[in-house]
Amino acid sequence: MSVDPGYYLALAALMFTIGAVGALVRKNAIVIFMFIELMLNAVNLVFVTFARVHGHIDGQVLVFFVLVVAAAEVVVGLAIITVIFRHRASANVDDVNLLRR
Amino acid sequence: MSDFPFLDVVIFIPLAGALALGFVPKGRDDLLRWGALAVTLIAFVVSLGVLFNFDMHDAGFQLGSKASWIPDWGVTYSTGIDGISLWMIMLTTFLMPLGVLASWTITSRLKPYFIFLLALETGMLGVFASLDMFLFYLFWEVTLIPMYFLIGMWGYGNRIYAAMKFFLFTLVGSLLMLVAILFLYFAAKGGPTFDYTKLLTLDLATGTQRWLFLAFFASFAVKVPLVPLHTWLPDAHTEAPTAGSVMLAGVMLKMGAYGLIRFGIPLFPEAAKEFAPIIMGLAIVGIIYGALVAAMQKDLKRLIAYSSVAHLGFVILGIFVGTVQGMSGGILQMVNHGLSTGALFLLVGALYDRRHTRLIADYGGIAATVPIFAGLFLFVALSSLGLPGLNGFVGEFLVLLGTFFSYRWWVIPAAFGIILAAVYLLWAYQRVFHGPITVEENRSIPDLNWREVAMLAPLVALIVFIGVYPKPFLERIEPAATKVVQQLNGGSTTTGDQAEAP
Amino acid sequence: MTADILGQGFSANLAPWVIAIPLVSSMVLLFFGKRVGKLAGVVASGAIGLSFVLSVILFLRLIGVEAGHETYNLRAAGYHGFDWISVGGFSVAFDLLVDQLSIVMLLVVTGVGTLIHVYSIGYMHDDPRYPRFFSYLNLFAASMLLLVLADNALLLYVGWEGVGLCSYLLIGFWFEKPSAANAAKKAFIVNRIGDFSFLIGIFLLTTTVGSLTIGQINEHAGAMTAGAATIIALLLFGGATGKSAQIPLYVWLPDAMEGPTPVSALIHAATMVTAGVYMVARLSPVFEASGDTALMVVGYIGAATALLAAVMACFEYDIKRVLAYSTISQLGYMFMAHGVHAYSAGIFHLVTHAFFKALMFLGAGAVMHALAGEVDMRKMGGLRKVMPITGWTFMMGWLAICGVIPFAGFFSKDAILASAWASGDYAIWAVGILTAFLTAFYMSRLYFRVFEGRVIVPEGVHVHDVPPSMAAALIPLGVLSVVGGAINLPSILTLEHFLEPVVGESRVPEGLTPWLLAGAALLVAASGVLIARVLYLSRAGSLRRRKLEARLAWLVEPARNKFYVDRIYGATIVLPGKRLATWFADRFDPNVVDGLLVGSGKFVARTSERLRGIQSGYVRNYAATFLLGVVVIFTIVLAKVTL
Amino acid sequence: MPAFDAPHVELAGIAPELALAVAALFILVFHAIVGDKLPSWYLPGLSTLGLGVSLFLAVGVWGEHELQLGGMVALDGFATFSKVALAVFGLLSVWLARDYLVREEIEEVEFYALVLFAIAGMMLMVDAADLIMMFIALETFSLALYVLVGYKRDSLISQESSMKYFLLGAFSSTFFLLGIALAYGATGTTHLYPGGDPTTGILGFLISNPASDAALLVVATGLLIVGLGFKVAAVPFHMWTPDAYQGAPSPVTGFMAAGSKLAGFAALIRLLDTALFPLRWDWRPLLLGIAVATMLVGSVLAVVQEDVKRLLAYSSIAHAGFVLIGLIPATDLSVSGALFYLATYGITVLGAFAVVSAISERGERRVRLNDYKGLFYENPLMAGALTLFLLSLAGVPLTVGFVGKVVVFGPAIDAGYLWLVVVAMVASAIAAFFYLRVMVVMYMQEPDEGHAPARVGGLATGVIALTAVATIFFGLYWTPLIEAAEKAKFFANL
Amino acid sequence: MNIEVFVFGVIFVIALGSSIAMLFAKNAVHVALFLVGTQIALAGAFLLQGAFFVAAVQIIVYAGAIMVLFLFVIMLLGVDYRESLTEPLHGQRGWATVLGGLFAVEILYVAFRGTDLALGRLTAGGAGIEEINRDPGNVISLARSLFSTYLLPFEATSVLLVVAIVGVMVLARRIGATEHLATPQSEADDELVEGAA
């Protein structure tokens, strides 16, 4: 007897939600970005779970791509955050609001 | 009959002229003025070719041409005129040189000014000659832009507001029309088409007709303008430069009425018949309301603008009463209004050039200083208020007569409008020209010069001519008008033949 | 009809020239007035004179047709010009009609018109807009002649409005005076109100008769139902009340005296104001077809107007205004005649009235000319001694209007009274006789005050009698006032019979009655003159006047205020209209109509301004909005999926 | 389990992308070797060459029709049309950027490389026949765009827009990814189209299974719409657009508005109107709501904007709404209309941003509406060109924008979405207001002192001239373009 | 109790616990560490579902490389930076809670019902993966798939990575590193800064 995939999916769903909420409530750009990583991780879990449900390997392959994309995003994202930090000495996203209305 | 494509040539002469003017080197203002005048005059002369080649016994479309344009979407370049569009085209080409003459006093940015003016002429001519819905809509919208710039760049104090209002009001209406045109395009029998003559054979359900008609009507009613959609007009008229006002009142307002005659009624006869009483009601409200509001205006151009609302009320009334007399009168009244109101705007423009104010209160008693001007103004005002023997009367009389034939009681409020016309025009005339001179500057206003007289003389001549001998106009209008009336009435015409007790 | 009148065999091809000559002259003077200069008067008078000559030729031709015939037939000739308005089944042509009725009017208009033109040469001599004045006068003449000669109701309407226009132009000739400008505008607008009624009458004629030619209308009028005929007749008469200054639209005429006096004489006494009278006679079959209703209204309105205006005239001090009220009153008289089917009597009075009233206006003009524009009778007196020509000619007019035998007025007035009696409508007769008395009284009052008694002239004014050109008009008119009645002397030259083919037979009392009636008329005239003499020429006159005025205070005050009619119109029509229009123009249109339309645009802008806040610049807010979108989409999707 | 079967590698479908990637890498490497020794125009020259080759290769496969590379890419008319358009956008952007970069004195090498990479990503996006392929393509051009938006590193607003775009972009791609995951969960595949076996792929799944099995796929569809909706700036996923458009260097903004929108929409069209076509009754309501909101919010919010770039950003949101109308009926006619619209909108908006860029002065100091006062008197040609573009955006006849509206709204009316078109007309009317506002400022107000007439570089002038001519030409004679769009059929056409 | 269920329970608690802890950790380093915790727990979940290779990669690449990069940047920007947990944006937290709650409910519904809705036929679950893991083996199978079906995406990721590298090069280059880069800060920026202040 194995655990119903639904629970894995539920775990992924909760993590995804926490990630989304975290991205909304935290102010540090890097932290926000980490929450986005959390969401990506949750999606990975979904892929793996569905791979098991479907009984083929494709879902696990897809995780690789997510991983690569996440890595690339992290690189660029952190670079952008660094550039901003250099000019403002702050990683608080709330400080970045010259453009509005 | 000559094979020369007078109609198509006359449409594009102004555009070609506008392009040519683009190459006039800087600083040659006179060349621009005379060039524009020459172009408009050439267009007028060529349009005479249209007039003389027009076969008045043919109620169908003639003198046009047809060429494939966008085959995938069934768009064709298709033109042609009947007795209705003929006079609209003549009116346009006739007024345009006068508009150019009236623009002699404009000194800034002449090149774009004349380019816009000429482009406007092409647009307006195109509207009246198009027999393809797509082409029609194209010209219809295209007229907005030059006029927008004419008002916005060369207008007076509140010009930006006026230009904006003008553009947006008309745009909102025409966008709805676009929806309806697209619907028609797909509804056409035998495959989608924009061809007007093919669309005429459509047999739409009354319910469909109803909203399609309303969509077209929205566009035309704004343009005419019918109360209560008229409020752009006073602003646009007031702020536009003289030539702009002349074109706006003289021709562009007619585009709305023309649209109703050409498209509103023939395409959706049942709906038109159904809505006719409401539209006539609005027209009559417009006649009375426009006159009342005009009477109280403090600004001469505004007054004339509101008088246009009243006059166009007659036009619309005539169109929808469903009698040949009304229709013919309405169409003739379109021409008349173009002449009379055009002349009034030319006159007020000339006055503004001298005193730089349009406020009635700034004048008074100037008939003594500018007798020729005063005389001409009175003459045109009389034409506008429908004095028999001048053009306005013929149109208004026919409209009222036509109304009387089919809607006996409606004629009473409508005819009441001619009393009010006398009230507001003569009262304004009195305040401007009569009485003692109260403002010192008014003692030294120069009277009209040769140029201004030259631009008014043709108008005066036509005003008298139509008043005394409208036959050449009416006999060309009548066949086409009869056709439209038959469509409106579902096949039969009501004329004044039957004698019946009241 | 057209066919058979053309078959009558006299040529009317001169008719268009009658109109065209003054028209062309008018245009010439209008465009080249400066070059023509002082010759303008001569040109204009020549033009209208030529018209008169042509009219006489036409008249002679018309009579000539009759040579050798004893019975009176319709003698008419048509002139076909061109199709004017022709659409669908409706067609109106520019056709002229010369028959007995129009020829009479033609002669009056051109004849009296010529005299007044000539008079104006002297009267307007110093005016800076001299050529313009004559241009307008000629234009008026042309329009009036068109009105008279028109073969159809619509063409008649053209002339009708044309004379209205000229009246506007001429009343407002001295437009620098605000009162003149006002009066001109008032005249035009009040006339337009009448025209409105007239126009609708024309529409009804179109549908009921199917044609607008006078002949067709009169021929088919009998076939109309009485109801239709009544409505049409009353609408047409509505037009006449405007043009001919009857109740309720008479208010413009007293004000119209702001115009130059020759204008008052020509337009507001002799010709234009009689257009209504002419029109009713012209279309008399329509009025007849309504049974008695329409004519009764015509008659009673005429009677009421005659009486009312006469009362007002009794208390007026402005010499021209007295004449104006008198004109209104006399026009009422003419309508009274029409009301009792006595069209020819109406026309007869129209003719004689044209003579003597034009004369008196011109006389009054001469007085004003001499007294530097003074119009107040109280500042005049004994002028016959200093201006004999004016005085004597005026006396002719005075006697004529009072109805003293054998002056022109006596015959025409008597004809009306007799017809009224004969019709059995004694009320009208009574009003007529009362009015005759009042007329005699107030005209005598005017005459005595101005021309008799002590010489009173304003200080510093050198009083002079009329120059020759003015005298040249006064004297012929004086003569006509004396002998004008002769045109309807029984068995000599009877206008009544002459007009019979057009307007039908008049009922005249028989036997002794006419003599008694004439006697009664003479009696009241004499008593009127006498009372006036007692009040205005005797030494104790002013004292008696004061006593009488005190006793008649209830009448004097309202009469001096024109029975408040102007004020009532002002308060009930003009003012509310103005208020409504002002409210429309200043409140409703900009705020409500435009407010709604522009308001929708403003609403968009406000919404935009408000929604802008959502774009706060905080990226976390953006993310929240994003999540909101996701949640909404999720909700919709789940709702769809599970349903 | 079968042994490893080496995939059949056909490169025809992705040749344009490959050409671009190669060109981009070549630029980077070549520059590293040669450095600044060559005249600086060789960089845009090389980019032009790369884009030209790419364009040539794209046109070369016009009319072919197959699924390639293990079902990852669809070589079809739809993709080809989009790729040609993208290549053209790329060319225009590169030329436009050249003048801009020189003026702003920003190093150019990586810019071109990134633009080329971005276009490669976009091209991959339009021919992707697999969700994960689509995702990677999306990320490729998104990453390039994040960097391009922040390319003016010394400018605070450029950085800021880059960060906002990036954070939200990353946020949204998680949702897109979740959508892919759920779609995979629902169907067991990420392929859109069936390959050899008609039951494979999402489309095959939908055809061969009862509708009740598709419930999870519907949820996934919602998330995919969210992810792509973000890219095309559909409300309520549009919040980044104004900020990013305003802060980015003008040529990049133009490029984004044209290319990114086209790529996003092309993917959305491919997804919804082919693979998920059987689910149209489920996604239509979503799209209807989004379309209405997008049109209205875009046009209403633009009304009060004071910055021209920001204004154009809102306008681009509104236009996204208009294009969505083309997606909803999912008929051949409507899809070709949407394609037409996207292509022509791209040209027009690039022209508009070309003008904005050309007159913005060094440091983009001149982008406020008030700075445009009297532009007509100072620089009539620029003002005239901008007017033309604005009129086209407003959908005034004689410009291609009007035709776009006709070909999108017409099929929608034909399909019975009359009310939607009426809403679109209302939005158009509102939109007209702010286009007119710009014209008011340019023509009807007196110029301020202190602006030296902008010196517009030759290439930028060329771009403006080209786009202006295209705007007019296709406005008058749109046969070639509409014919191409109508022939641009999907690999799997339903 | 089944061992898998027990392990899953532990993983569930750890993963969720450290996720929630991320929300409340003030220091970015702590957040990163909690994220690492979550990721390790996830690796366990992968293992449980027969994704051995992926689990390894998850720990090495994700929890290892990527998170080190995060920490690296955090260090660069100041390790002692402590984020205040007060919310300056009005309503943001409330909205986040509400939306998060709704979203959680909905997505949980999908998670539980989703498998039923779409995959009722696959209750056997996992059997296929176990089969594959036995023969030809998890890694081989992954590799085959990656280099056949997913060849293009795989190659495309190389472009993606190049883009990322180029992008970072562009962004990370110091301003003024090249001599002609001394662009003054634009005026528009100044205006905006003033406007914001």
Short mmCIF file of C-alpha atoms in Angstrom, two decimals, chain B residues 307 311 314 333 340-341 344 377-388 390-394 396 415 417-427 429, chain C residues 157 161 165 168 188-189 192 195 199:
data_model
loop_
_atom_site.label_atom_id
_atom_site.label_comp_id
_atom_site.label_asym_id
_atom_site.label_seq_id
_atom_site.Cartn_x
_atom_site.Cartn_y
_atom_site.Cartn_z
CA SER B 307 -29.47 77.48 -36.22
CA HIS B 311 -32.21 73.63 -40.11
CA PHE B 314 -36.02 70.22 -41.32
CA GLN B 333 -32.59 71.96 -48.03
CA SER B 340 -26.81 79.95 -46.52
CA THR B 341 -24.96 78.80 -43.47
CA LEU B 344 -23.14 83.22 -42.79
CA PHE B 377 -25.64 89.49 -43.90
CA LEU B 378 -29.29 90.41 -43.91
CA PHE B 379 -29.71 88.82 -47.29
CA VAL B 380 -28.19 85.57 -46.15
CA ALA B 381 -30.09 85.66 -42.89
CA LEU B 382 -33.29 86.05 -44.87
CA SER B 383 -32.36 83.09 -46.98
CA SER B 384 -31.72 81.19 -43.81
CA LEU B 385 -35.04 82.10 -42.28
CA GLY B 386 -36.83 80.92 -45.37
CA LEU B 387 -37.97 84.05 -47.10
CA PRO B 388 -39.91 83.10 -50.20
CA LEU B 390 -34.77 82.78 -51.76
CA ASN B 391 -33.52 79.23 -51.58
CA GLY B 392 -34.39 78.40 -47.99
CA PHE B 393 -38.06 78.75 -48.62
CA VAL B 394 -38.24 76.21 -51.39
CA GLU B 396 -38.52 74.28 -46.11
CA ALA B 415 -43.70 75.28 -39.11
CA GLY B 417 -39.79 76.75 -36.28
CA ILE B 418 -39.90 79.22 -39.13
CA ILE B 419 -41.34 81.82 -36.81
CA LEU B 420 -38.57 81.19 -34.36
CA ALA B 421 -36.02 81.37 -37.14
CA ALA B 422 -37.17 84.89 -37.81
CA VAL B 423 -36.96 85.65 -34.12
CA TYR B 424 -33.42 84.57 -33.53
CA LEU B 425 -31.96 85.77 -36.79
CA LEU B 426 -33.57 89.16 -36.80
CA TRP B 427 -32.94 89.70 -33.14
CA TYR B 429 -29.24 91.09 -36.69
CA TYR C 157 -47.42 84.05 -50.33
CA GLU C 161 -43.64 87.73 -47.31
CA LEU C 165 -39.59 92.07 -45.72
CA TYR C 168 -39.12 95.39 -42.14
CA PHE C 188 -41.63 91.05 -39.20
CA ILE C 189 -42.05 88.54 -36.44
CA ARG C 192 -44.50 85.71 -39.51
CA ASP C 195 -47.82 83.80 -42.18
CA LEU C 199 -48.89 78.68 -44.81
#
